[in-house]
Each structure stands twice: as structure tokens, then as C-alpha cells.
């Protein structure tokens, strides 16, 4: 049976007069991936900072592994991995030295650094200084650092932001492997395709508030368009029509098109997460 | 708190140190400064006047001049070698004693003595060498000096400039190691976000600050001790000197941590150092010009840090003579502890924003 490992209840946070996060609530079971989707400045990073104990919750409460989150809680920190959006690595240290240093801070005695670096495709650059690395390589090393303590919960803040498709794909693959291992993943992103691919649940956050929280499928069904696109032959011309499934008699209409043998193709008109986000917030995910 | 994590952060910084040009610069500068000041004012490269003698006979003057302390005498065989040496300032002065010179002096034949002086020699050295020569010739002649010279010093006798500059060099060594190197190390970690990464591991902010403090402490102790050694200012009570160094270095470390925690980024630290740093150095001025009212120096906290070191290291006093200054320094250290803790917590909060 899956356990609730992250539970946020009505959490809020203000920077001075600016209310960055308003009454946000959600829970996350072990092994689940929650995609936290929102545009820049929506409050995603503030939520991650509260969940990882970097920011103290001003209102509401957070429980991690059933325990109320406190600042500088070493026991919780040992079980979580945080990957920042900023590439905060030691540039004058090698990739291996970066991992070795953080492993020591976690109190890890034995670790196969070669294997870890191979996993993120950096085995050949293990002893090169990070200062010489590309953005994608740095991000992959950040992922390797996040996984050092084999965390039960991974907090990934925009892990593929600004990366080339190959690096993004490699990171998504690692996230999938971690899911299979049983890790819970809290993923903030503004890439709806990534969230759709990886997440069990998706939360839309806008101006500090969660506007929708469900599985991607349910969100699409709930908020997406229910229509089909048909292409039919009219004499020498080919016409494209969209038929709403909400309309009365649409079933007969489709059936008659099929029977008339004029129907060339039929496609479902499923909304994607971005369409739904725009529909719910009136904003784009940029 | 985990001492192991403190040690790991310290070792990381210590290992990375030699990779940073700033770190190497910081270590080299106090030593270079010592070198420079000693060359200008001090003993390290303050050579005695160098005299070249070509003795064509067997003059008593040569034997006497060789016995003199404070003059480097080189006896040469040939005139050209002496002349070249004086011209190239290998010697400050040189002369040739012709054969039977002593006898000619005694016989009042007034033999000629050409005294060659290097154009680059210092006026003081020319005077010393000329007067010494005249005195020695008088001795050969069998005459006493026509006058008795008594040296009377008016006013308080000042320590040599090289000694009076020791506090300045010491301040510099302490400042660079305790404030600058360590400050940069903290600010860079803040600015580059590595501190945030560290704080998502079980490491606590206080462990991080402590590790940085130890780094500054080790570097400051080493550089300060070498600086004192080079300046011949280690006194005769090593334990007392070590104790005063210990308290002083802790104080400068605290000041450095405060500077770093108050600075948002490297640029801000530079501005801070440039605008406030001179206050830390201010007491050094009162050692260089001891005629200035000394009570003003005592207004500056760093006076209490440097004075015990100066008294023990340079003046050769003991702990009993500096206990009051040391006590004040210790009290300042205690007062700064809550300030450091408060600022560490403030930085930790601001990092998350």
C-alpha cells in the first residue's frame, strides 16, 4: 500500500507584501511523480523551497514522511535530493570531486562515483573541471549529485530548462528510472510535454494558487475539448470539419458519414496540458 | 553539529586554495610586503658599508679595518678590480694603500691616498667609511682623536622604522588571511549558490561558518607567524606569543565573517573592504608615529588585538605586561559571537529567497 510521503496543507508564503504562495494544498504518495506546472513567477520555486526546508512555512503545515517539517532537519535532509534550477556546482573542482565532496556531507562512506558519472554520461569527463562543462553536462552532473544519497523524495526544479533535446531526454530517462526504483518525485517545470510524459499527477499553479490538480488524463477529460476532426470528400474537394461530441445527434452524423463512404479520416481532438492551462488561467506556460 | 562535516568543508577549501589565484596572492602579499619594507627600512637587506682595500704593502690599516664590526671589508690584489667593483656598486668605497704607506705616514711624508666612492652609495655610508679611514690613519700616525664625541639623544628614543612598521605588516597579514581570503570564500559560495546546495545536505549553516572560520584561522596563524619571524618579532616567550596570536586571529576571523555575511556578492565585499577596511588598520598609524596621542588608537577594537602581539613579539614583554590588553581583546571576541550567529541566521534566511 502506498504511503503519503509529502503532505502540504494550506501553505502560504509572502515576500514582504507580495503573497507568493496562497493556501496551497496537495499530497504525494510514495513512488508518485507530481508535475508542478506554472509560468515563471507563479510560485513553483517558493513551494519547493518550503518543501525542502529552505524557507520556513509562514502559514499552514508540511509533513514529510509523516513528520512535521522543521528547519535544518538533518534526518529529512538525508532522505531527500534537491536539484536546483541554478547550476550551483564548484567550477574549479572536477566532476568527481564535486560528487565526492557532497557524498562526504551526506556521510556516505562507500560510493561508486564512476558508475554514477557513467549513468549521466560523464564518465569520460570525470576528472575534468566543471568550469569547462557545457550547460547540459552541468545539469547532468547536478542530477548525479541529487541522486548521491539515493533519496526517497526528489525535488527537481526545472531539470531540463534550456537544455538540448538529447540532454533533456537523458534526464527524463533518469527520472523514469528513479520512479521505477520507488522514489517520489516533485517536479517543477513549465514544459507541459515533460509533465505529461512523466507525471502521475499534475498541479497547475498560477499567481501562487493551485488552479487544478489531477492526473493528466483526468485533466484532459475534465477540461479538454470533446470533439473529433473529420475529413470528407465533397466532389473533387476535401473538407475538414470539427464535430463536437457534446452536440445532439453527433453519433448519427458520424455514422452517416461512415456509411456514405465519403469519410476519409477521423481524429480525436484531445487537448494538451498547455491548452487546459490557458483555458483555466488565461496565461501561457512561458 | 557534526565536526566531520566541518572538517570536510574545511578540507575542501584548503585543497581548492592553491587553485585560486586570490588565495596565492593573499599568501604572497604579506611576505612581499615584509620583504619590501625590510629592504627600505629594515635589517634583512640593510648591508653594512662595503669597503674594498688594495694593499700593496703590509699596512696596519688593513689589519685594523678588518677587525671593525659593521663594515664589510674585501681585500683585493689589483687596482682595476677595485675600481670596477666601486663603479658597479659592488663596493661603496675603495682605496689603494701603497707600499710602506704606514712608514710614510709616520715619517710625515703625507702619502697620497685616493678614496674612490661609488656614485650609488648612500651618504651615510660614505660618511661612515671616510671617518673610519681618517681615524685609522691617525692611529697609524700615533695620534689621538682631536676631539671626544659624546652622543646625546634628545626626546624619547624611537624604535627603528622597521620595527614600527611591524604592526602595519601584521595587520595586513591578518586582514588578508582572516578577512579577505575567508570573506571571498564565503561570499563566492553565497553568490554561486553552492552554499544553498550544501544546506540541502544535512549540513547546518553554523557548521559552514565554522569551517570557513577554521580555514581563515589556519591561514592567518601561518601567515602571521611567518610575517613575525621574517620581521624578527617573535620575542622570547613563544607560549605568550601563541596565546595572543590565537585571540587576535579569532577576532579578525569574526570581523571577516561579519564582513562576508553582510556582503551580498563579491563586488559588495570589495566595496565593504575598501570603505571600512581602513578602520581596522588605523591603530598601525599610532605605532608608526608614536608622537600621536596614543589614546586615540585605543578607540579601535583592532588595537587590542595587535598591541599584545607587538609588546610580546617586538618589545619582548611577557603575558603579565599585556594581560589587560589581552582581556579586552578576549571580551571583544565574546561580544562578536552573538553578532556572527545572528548574521549567519539572517544569511540562511535570505539565501532561500
Coordinates of C-alpha atoms in Angstrom, one line a residue:
Chain A
X1 CA 0.0 0.0 0.0
X2 CA 1.3 3.4 -1.0
X3 CA 2.1 5.9 1.8
X4 CA 1.7 9.6 1.8
X5 CA 5.2 11.0 1.9
X6 CA 4.6 14.6 1.2
X7 CA 1.6 16.5 2.6
X8 CA 1.2 20.2 2.3
X9 CA -1.8 21.8 3.9
X10 CA -2.8 25.4 3.2
X11 CA 0.7 26.6 2.9
X12 CA 1.3 30.3 2.2
X13 CA 4.4 32.4 1.8
X14 CA 4.9 36.2 1.4
X15 CA 7.9 38.2 0.4
X16 CA 7.1 41.4 2.2
X17 CA 3.7 42.5 0.9
X18 CA 3.8 40.1 -2.1
X19 CA 1.9 36.9 -1.4
X20 CA 3.9 34.4 -3.5
X21 CA 2.1 31.2 -2.4
X22 CA -1.6 31.2 -1.3
X23 CA -3.2 28.3 0.6
X24 CA -1.6 25.6 -1.5
X25 CA -2.5 22.0 -0.5
X26 CA -1.6 18.7 -2.0
X27 CA -0.3 15.3 -1.1
X28 CA 2.0 12.9 -2.8
X29 CA 2.3 9.1 -2.3
X30 CA 5.5 7.1 -2.4
X31 CA 6.6 6.4 -5.9
X32 CA 4.4 9.1 -7.5
X33 CA 5.5 11.9 -9.7
X34 CA 3.8 15.3 -9.2
X35 CA 4.4 17.7 -12.0
X36 CA 4.1 21.3 -10.8
X37 CA 3.3 23.4 -13.8
X38 CA 3.2 27.1 -14.0
X39 CA 4.7 30.1 -15.7
X40 CA 7.8 31.9 -14.4
X41 CA 7.0 33.7 -11.1
X42 CA 3.9 31.5 -10.4
X43 CA 5.4 30.3 -7.1
X44 CA 6.8 26.9 -8.0
X45 CA 10.3 27.5 -6.6
X46 CA 8.9 29.0 -3.4
X47 CA 6.8 25.9 -2.9
X48 CA 10.0 23.7 -3.5
X49 CA 11.9 25.8 -1.0
X50 CA 9.3 25.3 1.6
X51 CA 9.1 21.6 1.0
X52 CA 12.9 21.2 1.3
X53 CA 13.1 23.3 4.5
X54 CA 15.0 26.2 2.9
X55 CA 12.1 28.5 3.6
X56 CA 10.1 28.4 6.8
X57 CA 6.4 28.0 6.1
X58 CA 4.6 31.1 7.2
X59 CA 1.1 29.7 7.2
X60 CA -0.1 26.1 7.0
X61 CA 1.9 23.0 7.5
X62 CA 4.1 20.5 5.7
X63 CA 4.7 16.9 6.6
X64 CA 7.4 14.8 5.0
X65 CA 7.4 11.1 5.8
X66 CA 4.6 11.8 8.2
X67 CA 6.8 14.2 10.2
X68 CA 6.2 17.9 10.5
X69 CA 8.9 19.7 8.6
X70 CA 11.3 21.7 10.7
X71 CA 14.2 23.9 9.5
X72 CA 17.7 22.2 9.4
X73 CA 16.1 18.7 9.9
X74 CA 19.1 16.5 9.2
X75 CA 17.1 13.3 9.2
X76 CA 14.8 14.5 6.5
X77 CA 17.7 16.1 4.5
X78 CA 19.4 12.7 4.5
X79 CA 16.4 11.2 2.6
X80 CA 15.7 13.9 0.1
X81 CA 17.6 15.1 -3.0
X82 CA 17.3 18.6 -4.4
X83 CA 18.2 19.7 -7.9
X84 CA 18.2 23.4 -8.3
X85 CA 17.5 25.4 -11.4
X86 CA 20.7 27.3 -10.9
X87 CA 23.8 25.3 -11.7
X88 CA 25.4 25.5 -8.3
X89 CA 28.5 23.3 -8.7
X90 CA 32.1 24.0 -7.8
X91 CA 33.6 25.1 -11.1
X92 CA 37.2 24.7 -10.0
X93 CA 36.6 21.2 -8.9
X94 CA 36.3 18.2 -11.2
X95 CA 33.0 16.3 -11.7
X96 CA 34.3 13.5 -9.4
X97 CA 35.5 15.9 -6.7
X98 CA 32.1 17.6 -6.7
X99 CA 30.4 14.3 -6.1
X100 CA 32.9 13.2 -3.5
X101 CA 32.5 16.4 -1.5
X102 CA 28.8 16.2 -1.4
X103 CA 28.9 12.5 -0.6
X104 CA 31.0 13.2 2.4
X105 CA 28.5 15.9 3.6
X106 CA 25.8 13.2 3.4
X107 CA 28.1 10.9 5.4
X108 CA 28.3 8.4 2.6
X109 CA 31.3 6.1 3.2
X110 CA 31.3 4.0 0.0
X111 CA 30.0 5.1 -3.4
X112 CA 30.7 4.1 -6.9
X113 CA 31.4 7.5 -8.4
X114 CA 32.4 6.1 -11.8
X115 CA 29.1 4.3 -12.1
X116 CA 27.2 7.5 -11.1
X117 CA 29.1 9.5 -13.6
X118 CA 28.6 6.9 -16.3
X119 CA 24.8 7.0 -15.6
X120 CA 24.7 10.7 -16.5
X121 CA 27.1 10.1 -19.5
X122 CA 30.0 11.9 -17.9
X123 CA 32.4 9.0 -17.3
X124 CA 34.8 10.4 -19.9
X125 CA 34.9 13.8 -18.2
X126 CA 35.1 12.6 -14.6
X127 CA 38.4 14.3 -13.9
X128 CA 37.8 17.5 -15.8
X129 CA 36.9 20.7 -14.1
X130 CA 33.3 21.6 -14.1
X131 CA 34.2 25.1 -15.4
X132 CA 34.9 23.5 -18.8
X133 CA 31.5 21.8 -19.0
X134 CA 28.5 22.7 -21.2
X135 CA 25.1 23.6 -19.7
X136 CA 23.8 20.1 -20.4
X137 CA 26.8 18.4 -18.8
X138 CA 26.5 20.6 -15.7
X139 CA 22.8 19.7 -15.4
X140 CA 23.5 16.0 -15.7
X141 CA 26.2 16.3 -13.0
X142 CA 23.6 18.2 -10.9
X143 CA 21.3 15.2 -11.3
X144 CA 24.1 12.8 -10.3
X145 CA 24.7 14.9 -7.2
X146 CA 21.0 14.9 -6.4
X147 CA 21.0 11.1 -6.5
X148 CA 24.1 10.6 -4.3
X149 CA 22.1 9.7 -1.2
X150 CA 19.6 7.5 -3.1
X151 CA 16.8 9.9 -2.0
X152 CA 13.3 8.8 -1.2
X153 CA 12.0 12.1 -2.5
X154 CA 13.5 14.0 -5.4
X155 CA 12.8 17.7 -5.7
X156 CA 13.6 18.7 -9.2
X157 CA 13.4 22.4 -10.1
X158 CA 13.2 22.8 -13.9
X159 CA 15.6 20.0 -14.5
X160 CA 15.5 20.3 -18.3
X161 CA 15.2 24.0 -18.6
X162 CA 17.2 25.4 -21.5
X163 CA 18.8 22.0 -22.4
X164 CA 19.2 20.5 -25.8
X165 CA 16.8 17.6 -26.7
X166 CA 19.4 14.9 -26.1
X167 CA 20.3 16.1 -22.6
X168 CA 16.6 16.6 -21.7
X169 CA 15.8 13.1 -22.9
X170 CA 18.7 11.7 -20.8
X171 CA 17.4 13.5 -17.7
X172 CA 13.9 12.3 -18.3
X173 CA 15.1 8.8 -18.6
X174 CA 16.9 9.0 -15.3
X175 CA 13.7 10.4 -13.7
X176 CA 11.8 7.4 -15.0
X177 CA 14.4 5.0 -13.6
X178 CA 14.1 6.7 -10.2
X179 CA 10.3 6.3 -10.4
X180 CA 10.8 2.6 -11.1
X181 CA 13.2 2.4 -8.1
X182 CA 10.3 3.8 -6.0
X183 CA 11.4 7.3 -5.5
X184 CA 8.8 10.0 -5.2
X185 CA 9.4 13.0 -7.5
X186 CA 8.3 16.5 -7.1
X187 CA 8.9 18.1 -10.5
X188 CA 8.5 21.8 -11.3
X189 CA 8.5 22.6 -14.9
X190 CA 6.9 24.8 -17.5
X191 CA 7.3 22.1 -20.1
X192 CA 3.8 20.6 -20.3
X193 CA 5.0 17.8 -22.6
X194 CA 7.6 16.7 -20.0
X195 CA 5.0 16.9 -17.2
X196 CA 2.5 14.9 -19.3
X197 CA 5.1 12.2 -20.1
X198 CA 6.5 11.8 -16.5
X199 CA 3.8 12.8 -14.0
X200 CA 1.2 10.7 -12.3
X201 CA -0.4 13.9 -11.1
X202 CA -0.2 17.4 -12.4
X203 CA -0.8 20.6 -10.5
X204 CA -1.3 23.9 -12.3
X205 CA -0.1 26.8 -10.2
X206 CA -0.8 30.4 -11.2
X207 CA -0.2 33.5 -9.2
X208 CA 0.6 31.4 -6.1
X209 CA -2.6 29.3 -6.2
X210 CA -3.2 25.8 -7.4
X211 CA -5.9 26.1 -10.1
X212 CA -6.1 22.4 -10.9
X213 CA -4.7 19.2 -9.6
X214 CA -5.3 15.8 -11.1
X215 CA -3.9 13.1 -13.3
X216 CA -3.0 14.4 -16.8
X217 CA -5.7 12.1 -18.3
X218 CA -8.4 13.4 -15.9
X219 CA -7.4 17.0 -16.6
X220 CA -7.7 16.4 -20.3
X221 CA -11.1 14.7 -20.0
X222 CA -12.4 17.3 -17.5
X223 CA -11.1 20.4 -19.1
X224 CA -10.3 19.4 -22.7
X225 CA -12.3 19.7 -25.8
X226 CA -14.7 16.7 -26.6
X227 CA -14.6 16.7 -30.4
X228 CA -13.5 14.9 -33.4
X229 CA -11.9 16.2 -36.6
X230 CA -13.2 14.6 -39.8
X231 CA -12.0 14.9 -43.4
X232 CA -14.7 14.2 -46.0
X233 CA -14.8 14.2 -49.8
X234 CA -17.2 16.7 -51.4
X235 CA -17.0 16.1 -55.1
X236 CA -13.4 16.9 -56.1
X237 CA -12.7 18.8 -52.9
X238 CA -11.7 17.5 -49.4
X239 CA -13.3 19.3 -46.5
X240 CA -12.2 19.3 -42.8
X241 CA -14.8 19.6 -40.1
X242 CA -14.8 19.5 -36.3
X243 CA -17.7 17.8 -34.7
X244 CA -18.4 18.5 -31.1
X245 CA -19.2 15.3 -29.1
X246 CA -21.5 17.5 -26.9
X247 CA -23.8 18.2 -29.8
X248 CA -27.1 16.4 -30.1
X249 CA -27.2 13.8 -32.9
X250 CA -23.5 13.8 -33.5
X251 CA -23.4 10.0 -33.3
X252 CA -25.8 9.7 -36.2
X253 CA -23.9 12.3 -38.1
X254 CA -20.6 10.4 -37.9
X255 CA -22.4 7.1 -38.7
X256 CA -23.9 8.6 -41.8
X257 CA -20.5 9.9 -42.9
X258 CA -19.1 6.4 -42.5
X259 CA -22.0 4.9 -44.4
X260 CA -21.7 7.4 -47.2
X261 CA -18.1 6.3 -47.7
X262 CA -17.3 10.0 -48.0
X263 CA -15.3 9.9 -44.7
X264 CA -11.6 9.9 -45.4
X265 CA -10.1 10.3 -41.9
X266 CA -11.3 10.8 -38.3
X267 CA -9.2 12.1 -35.4
X268 CA -10.0 12.7 -31.8
X269 CA -9.4 16.4 -30.8
X270 CA -7.7 15.9 -27.4
X271 CA -6.5 19.0 -25.6
X272 CA -2.9 19.1 -24.4
X273 CA -2.0 20.4 -20.9
X274 CA -1.0 23.8 -22.2
X275 CA -4.4 24.3 -23.8
X276 CA -6.0 23.4 -20.5
X277 CA -3.7 25.7 -18.6
X278 CA -4.6 28.6 -20.9
X279 CA -8.2 27.8 -20.6
X280 CA -8.0 27.8 -16.8
X281 CA -5.7 30.8 -16.2
X282 CA -5.8 32.8 -19.4
X283 CA -2.0 32.7 -19.5
X284 CA 0.5 30.7 -21.4
X285 CA 3.2 28.5 -19.8
X286 CA 6.2 30.6 -20.6
Chain B
X1 CA 26.7 19.8 15.0
X2 CA 29.0 17.5 13.1
X3 CA 32.7 18.0 13.4
X4 CA 33.2 15.7 10.4
X5 CA 31.2 17.9 8.1
X6 CA 33.0 21.0 9.4
X7 CA 36.3 19.2 8.6
X8 CA 35.1 18.1 5.1
X9 CA 34.2 21.7 4.2
X10 CA 37.5 23.0 5.6
X11 CA 39.5 20.4 3.7
X12 CA 37.6 21.1 0.5
X13 CA 38.6 24.8 0.8
X14 CA 42.1 24.1 1.8
X15 CA 42.5 21.8 -1.1
X16 CA 41.0 24.3 -3.5
X17 CA 43.1 27.1 -2.2
X18 CA 46.1 26.6 -4.4
X19 CA 43.8 26.6 -7.4
X20 CA 42.7 30.1 -6.6
X21 CA 45.0 33.0 -7.7
X22 CA 43.4 35.1 -5.0
X23 CA 44.5 32.6 -2.3
X24 CA 48.1 32.6 -3.6
X25 CA 48.1 36.3 -3.9
X26 CA 46.9 36.7 -0.4
X27 CA 49.6 34.5 1.0
X28 CA 52.3 36.1 -1.1
X29 CA 51.4 39.7 -0.4
X30 CA 52.2 40.0 3.3
X31 CA 55.5 38.2 2.7
X32 CA 56.3 40.5 -0.2
X33 CA 55.4 43.5 1.9
X34 CA 57.7 42.3 4.6
X35 CA 60.4 41.9 2.1
X36 CA 59.8 45.4 0.6
X37 CA 59.7 47.2 4.0
X38 CA 62.8 45.4 5.2
X39 CA 64.7 46.4 2.1
X40 CA 63.7 50.0 2.6
X41 CA 63.8 50.3 6.4
X42 CA 65.0 47.1 7.9
X43 CA 67.8 44.8 8.7
X44 CA 67.2 42.0 6.3
X45 CA 68.8 43.7 3.4
X46 CA 70.5 46.6 5.2
X47 CA 74.1 45.7 4.3
X48 CA 77.0 47.2 6.2
X49 CA 79.1 49.6 4.2
X50 CA 81.3 47.6 1.8
X51 CA 84.9 48.7 1.6
X52 CA 87.5 47.4 -0.9
X53 CA 91.1 47.6 0.0
X54 CA 94.1 47.1 -2.2
X55 CA 97.1 46.8 0.0
X56 CA 100.4 46.9 -1.9
X57 CA 102.4 46.5 1.2
X58 CA 101.5 45.2 4.7
X59 CA 99.6 48.1 6.2
X60 CA 98.3 48.1 9.8
X61 CA 95.3 49.9 8.4
X62 CA 94.2 46.8 6.5
X63 CA 94.6 44.7 9.7
X64 CA 92.6 47.2 11.7
X65 CA 89.9 47.8 9.2
X66 CA 89.3 44.0 9.0
X67 CA 88.7 43.9 12.8
X68 CA 86.0 46.6 12.6
X69 CA 82.4 45.5 13.2
X70 CA 79.7 46.8 10.9
X71 CA 82.0 47.2 7.8
X72 CA 82.4 44.5 5.2
X73 CA 86.0 44.6 4.1
X74 CA 87.3 42.9 1.0
X75 CA 91.0 42.9 0.3
X76 CA 91.8 42.9 -3.4
X77 CA 95.0 42.4 -5.3
X78 CA 94.6 44.8 -8.0
X79 CA 93.6 48.4 -8.6
X80 CA 91.4 47.7 -11.7
X81 CA 89.4 45.1 -9.9
X82 CA 88.7 47.5 -7.0
X83 CA 87.8 50.4 -9.4
X84 CA 85.4 48.2 -11.4
X85 CA 83.8 47.0 -8.2
X86 CA 83.2 50.5 -6.9
X87 CA 81.9 51.6 -10.3
X88 CA 79.4 48.8 -10.4
X89 CA 78.5 49.5 -6.7
X90 CA 79.7 46.1 -5.6
X91 CA 81.6 48.2 -3.0
X92 CA 80.6 51.6 -1.5
X93 CA 84.2 52.7 -1.5
X94 CA 87.7 51.6 -2.1
X95 CA 91.3 52.7 -1.8
X96 CA 94.8 51.6 -2.5
X97 CA 97.5 51.6 0.2
X98 CA 100.8 52.0 -1.5
X99 CA 103.9 50.1 -0.3
X100 CA 105.3 51.4 3.0
X101 CA 102.2 53.6 3.5
X102 CA 102.3 53.3 7.3
X103 CA 106.0 54.3 7.4
X104 CA 105.4 57.3 5.1
X105 CA 102.6 58.4 7.4
X106 CA 104.8 58.1 10.5
X107 CA 107.6 60.0 8.7
X108 CA 105.1 62.7 7.9
X109 CA 105.7 62.4 4.2
X110 CA 102.0 62.9 3.6
X111 CA 101.5 60.0 1.1
X112 CA 98.7 60.3 -1.3
X113 CA 95.5 58.2 -0.7
X114 CA 92.9 58.2 -3.3
X115 CA 89.5 57.3 -1.9
X116 CA 87.1 56.0 -4.5
X117 CA 83.4 56.3 -3.8
X118 CA 80.6 54.6 -5.7
X119 CA 78.1 57.1 -7.1
X120 CA 75.2 54.9 -5.9
X121 CA 76.4 54.6 -2.3
X122 CA 74.3 56.2 0.4
X123 CA 75.6 59.4 2.0
X124 CA 75.5 57.7 5.4
X125 CA 77.8 55.0 4.2
X126 CA 80.2 57.5 2.6
X127 CA 80.5 59.4 5.9
X128 CA 81.0 56.2 8.0
X129 CA 83.7 54.9 5.7
X130 CA 85.5 58.3 5.4
X131 CA 85.5 59.0 9.1
X132 CA 86.7 55.4 9.8
X133 CA 89.5 55.8 7.4
X134 CA 90.7 59.1 8.9
X135 CA 90.6 57.6 12.4
X136 CA 92.7 54.6 11.3
X137 CA 95.3 56.7 9.7
X138 CA 95.5 58.8 12.9
X139 CA 96.1 55.6 14.8
X140 CA 98.9 54.6 12.4
X141 CA 100.3 58.1 12.9
X142 CA 100.2 57.5 16.7
X143 CA 97.8 60.4 17.3
X144 CA 94.7 60.5 19.4
X145 CA 91.5 61.8 18.0
X146 CA 91.5 65.7 18.3
X147 CA 88.0 65.7 19.9
X148 CA 86.0 63.5 22.2
X149 CA 82.5 62.9 20.8
X150 CA 79.7 62.2 23.2
X151 CA 76.3 61.2 21.6
X152 CA 73.3 62.6 23.5
X153 CA 69.8 61.6 22.4
X154 CA 67.1 64.2 22.9
X155 CA 63.5 63.2 23.4
X156 CA 62.2 59.7 23.5
X157 CA 64.3 57.2 21.6
X158 CA 62.2 55.8 18.8
X159 CA 62.2 52.2 17.8
X160 CA 63.7 51.7 14.3
X161 CA 61.2 52.3 11.5
X162 CA 61.4 48.6 10.5
X163 CA 60.0 47.8 14.0
X164 CA 57.4 50.5 13.9
X165 CA 56.1 49.1 10.7
X166 CA 55.7 45.6 12.1
X167 CA 52.0 46.3 13.2
X168 CA 51.2 47.5 9.7
X169 CA 52.6 44.4 8.1
X170 CA 50.9 42.3 10.8
X171 CA 47.5 44.0 10.2
X172 CA 47.9 43.3 6.5
X173 CA 48.7 39.7 7.1
X174 CA 45.8 39.3 9.4
X175 CA 43.5 41.2 7.2
X176 CA 44.3 39.4 4.0
X177 CA 44.1 35.9 5.5
X178 CA 41.3 36.5 8.1
X179 CA 39.1 38.9 6.2
X180 CA 39.8 38.8 2.6
X181 CA 40.6 35.2 1.7
X182 CA 37.9 33.8 4.0
X183 CA 35.4 36.6 3.2
X184 CA 35.8 35.8 -0.5
X185 CA 35.4 32.1 0.1
X186 CA 32.0 32.7 1.9
X187 CA 30.7 35.3 -0.5
X188 CA 31.6 33.2 -3.5
X189 CA 29.7 30.3 -2.1
X190 CA 26.7 32.6 -1.5
X191 CA 26.9 34.1 -4.9
X192 CA 27.4 30.9 -6.9
X193 CA 24.7 29.1 -5.0
X194 CA 27.0 26.3 -3.7
X195 CA 26.1 27.3 -0.2
X196 CA 22.4 26.6 -1.0
X197 CA 23.4 23.2 -2.3
X198 CA 25.4 22.5 0.9
X199 CA 22.5 23.5 3.0
X200 CA 20.2 20.9 1.4
X201 CA 22.5 18.2 2.7
X202 CA 22.4 17.5 6.5
X203 CA 25.0 20.4 6.9
X204 CA 23.9 23.3 9.1
X205 CA 24.7 26.9 8.5
X206 CA 26.8 27.1 11.7
X207 CA 28.9 24.2 10.5
X208 CA 29.6 26.0 7.3
X209 CA 30.5 29.2 9.1
X210 CA 32.7 27.3 11.5
X211 CA 34.6 25.5 8.7
X212 CA 35.2 28.9 7.0
X213 CA 36.4 30.3 10.3
X214 CA 38.9 27.4 10.8
X215 CA 40.2 28.0 7.2
X216 CA 40.8 31.6 8.0
X217 CA 42.3 30.7 11.3
X218 CA 44.8 28.3 9.9
X219 CA 45.9 30.6 7.1
X220 CA 46.1 33.6 9.3
X221 CA 48.1 31.8 12.0
X222 CA 50.6 30.6 9.4
X223 CA 51.0 33.8 7.6
X224 CA 51.1 35.9 10.7
X225 CA 53.7 33.7 12.3
X226 CA 55.9 33.8 9.2
X227 CA 55.5 37.5 9.0
X228 CA 56.6 37.9 12.6
X229 CA 59.5 35.6 12.0
X230 CA 60.7 37.5 9.0
X231 CA 60.5 40.7 10.9
X232 CA 62.4 39.2 13.8
X233 CA 59.5 39.9 16.1
X234 CA 58.8 36.6 17.9
X235 CA 60.1 37.8 21.3
X236 CA 61.3 35.3 23.8
X237 CA 58.1 33.9 25.2
X238 CA 56.7 31.6 22.5
X239 CA 53.7 30.5 24.6
X240 CA 52.6 34.1 25.3
X241 CA 53.0 35.0 21.7
X242 CA 51.0 32.0 20.6
X243 CA 48.2 32.8 23.1
X244 CA 48.0 36.4 21.9
X245 CA 48.1 35.3 18.3
X246 CA 45.3 32.9 19.0
X247 CA 43.0 35.6 20.5
X248 CA 43.9 38.1 17.8
X249 CA 43.3 35.7 14.9
X250 CA 39.9 34.7 16.3
X251 CA 38.9 38.4 16.4
X252 CA 40.0 39.1 12.9
X253 CA 38.2 35.9 11.7
X254 CA 35.0 37.1 13.4
X255 CA 35.4 40.5 11.7
X256 CA 35.9 38.7 8.4
X257 CA 32.9 36.6 8.8
X258 CA 30.8 39.7 9.6
X259 CA 32.1 41.4 6.5
X260 CA 31.3 38.4 4.4
X261 CA 27.8 37.8 5.8
X262 CA 27.0 41.4 5.3
X263 CA 28.1 41.4 1.6
X264 CA 25.7 40.2 -0.9
X265 CA 28.3 39.4 -3.5
X266 CA 32.0 39.7 -4.3
X267 CA 31.6 43.3 -5.5
X268 CA 29.9 44.3 -2.3
X269 CA 32.7 42.7 -0.3
X270 CA 35.3 44.7 -2.2
X271 CA 33.3 47.9 -1.5
X272 CA 33.0 46.9 2.1
X273 CA 36.7 46.2 2.4
X274 CA 37.6 49.5 0.7
X275 CA 35.2 51.6 2.7
X276 CA 35.5 50.1 6.2
X277 CA 38.8 48.2 6.0
X278 CA 40.9 51.3 6.7
X279 CA 39.3 51.5 10.2
X280 CA 40.8 48.1 11.0
X281 CA 44.3 49.3 10.0
X282 CA 44.0 52.6 11.8
X283 CA 45.9 51.6 15.0
X284 CA 49.0 50.9 12.9
X285 CA 49.4 54.6 12.3
X286 CA 50.0 55.2 16.0
X287 CA 52.9 52.8 16.0
X288 CA 54.5 54.4 13.0
X289 CA 54.1 57.9 14.5
X290 CA 54.3 57.3 18.3
X291 CA 54.1 61.1 18.9
X292 CA 50.4 61.0 18.0
X293 CA 48.1 60.8 21.0
X294 CA 48.0 57.1 21.8
X295 CA 44.6 57.1 23.5
X296 CA 43.0 57.6 20.0
X297 CA 44.4 54.2 19.0
X298 CA 42.6 52.5 21.9
X299 CA 39.2 53.5 20.4
X300 CA 39.7 51.0 17.6
X301 CA 38.9 47.4 18.6
X302 CA 41.8 46.1 16.5
X303 CA 44.3 48.0 18.7
X304 CA 43.6 45.4 21.4
X305 CA 44.3 42.7 19.0
X306 CA 47.6 44.0 17.8
X307 CA 49.1 45.6 20.9
X308 CA 49.7 42.4 22.9
X309 CA 51.4 40.8 19.8
X310 CA 53.6 43.9 19.4
X311 CA 54.6 44.1 23.0
X312 CA 55.4 40.4 23.3
X313 CA 56.9 39.9 19.8
X314 CA 58.7 43.1 19.3
X315 CA 59.3 44.6 22.7
X316 CA 60.0 41.3 24.3
X317 CA 57.5 41.7 27.2
X318 CA 55.6 38.9 28.8
X319 CA 52.0 37.9 29.5
X320 CA 52.0 39.8 32.8
X321 CA 52.6 43.0 30.9
X322 CA 49.8 42.6 28.4
X323 CA 47.1 40.9 30.4
X324 CA 44.8 43.9 30.3
X325 CA 45.0 44.3 26.6
X326 CA 44.5 40.6 26.1
X327 CA 41.5 40.7 28.4
X328 CA 39.9 43.5 26.4
X329 CA 40.6 41.5 23.2
X330 CA 39.0 38.4 24.6
X331 CA 35.9 40.4 25.7
X332 CA 35.6 41.8 22.2
X333 CA 35.8 38.2 20.8
X334 CA 33.0 37.2 23.2
X335 CA 30.8 40.2 22.2
X336 CA 31.2 39.3 18.5
X337 CA 30.0 35.7 18.9
X338 CA 26.2 36.6 19.0
X339 CA 26.7 39.0 16.1
X340 CA 28.2 36.2 14.0
X341 CA 25.4 33.8 14.9
X342 CA 22.7 36.5 14.2
X343 CA 24.1 37.3 10.8
X344 CA 24.6 33.6 9.9
X345 CA 20.9 33.0 10.5
X346 CA 19.9 36.1 8.6
X347 CA 22.0 34.9 5.6
X348 CA 20.5 31.5 5.8
X349 CA 17.0 33.0 5.6
X350 CA 18.0 35.4 2.7
X351 CA 19.6 32.5 0.7
X352 CA 16.3 30.8 0.5
X353 CA 14.6 33.8 -1.0

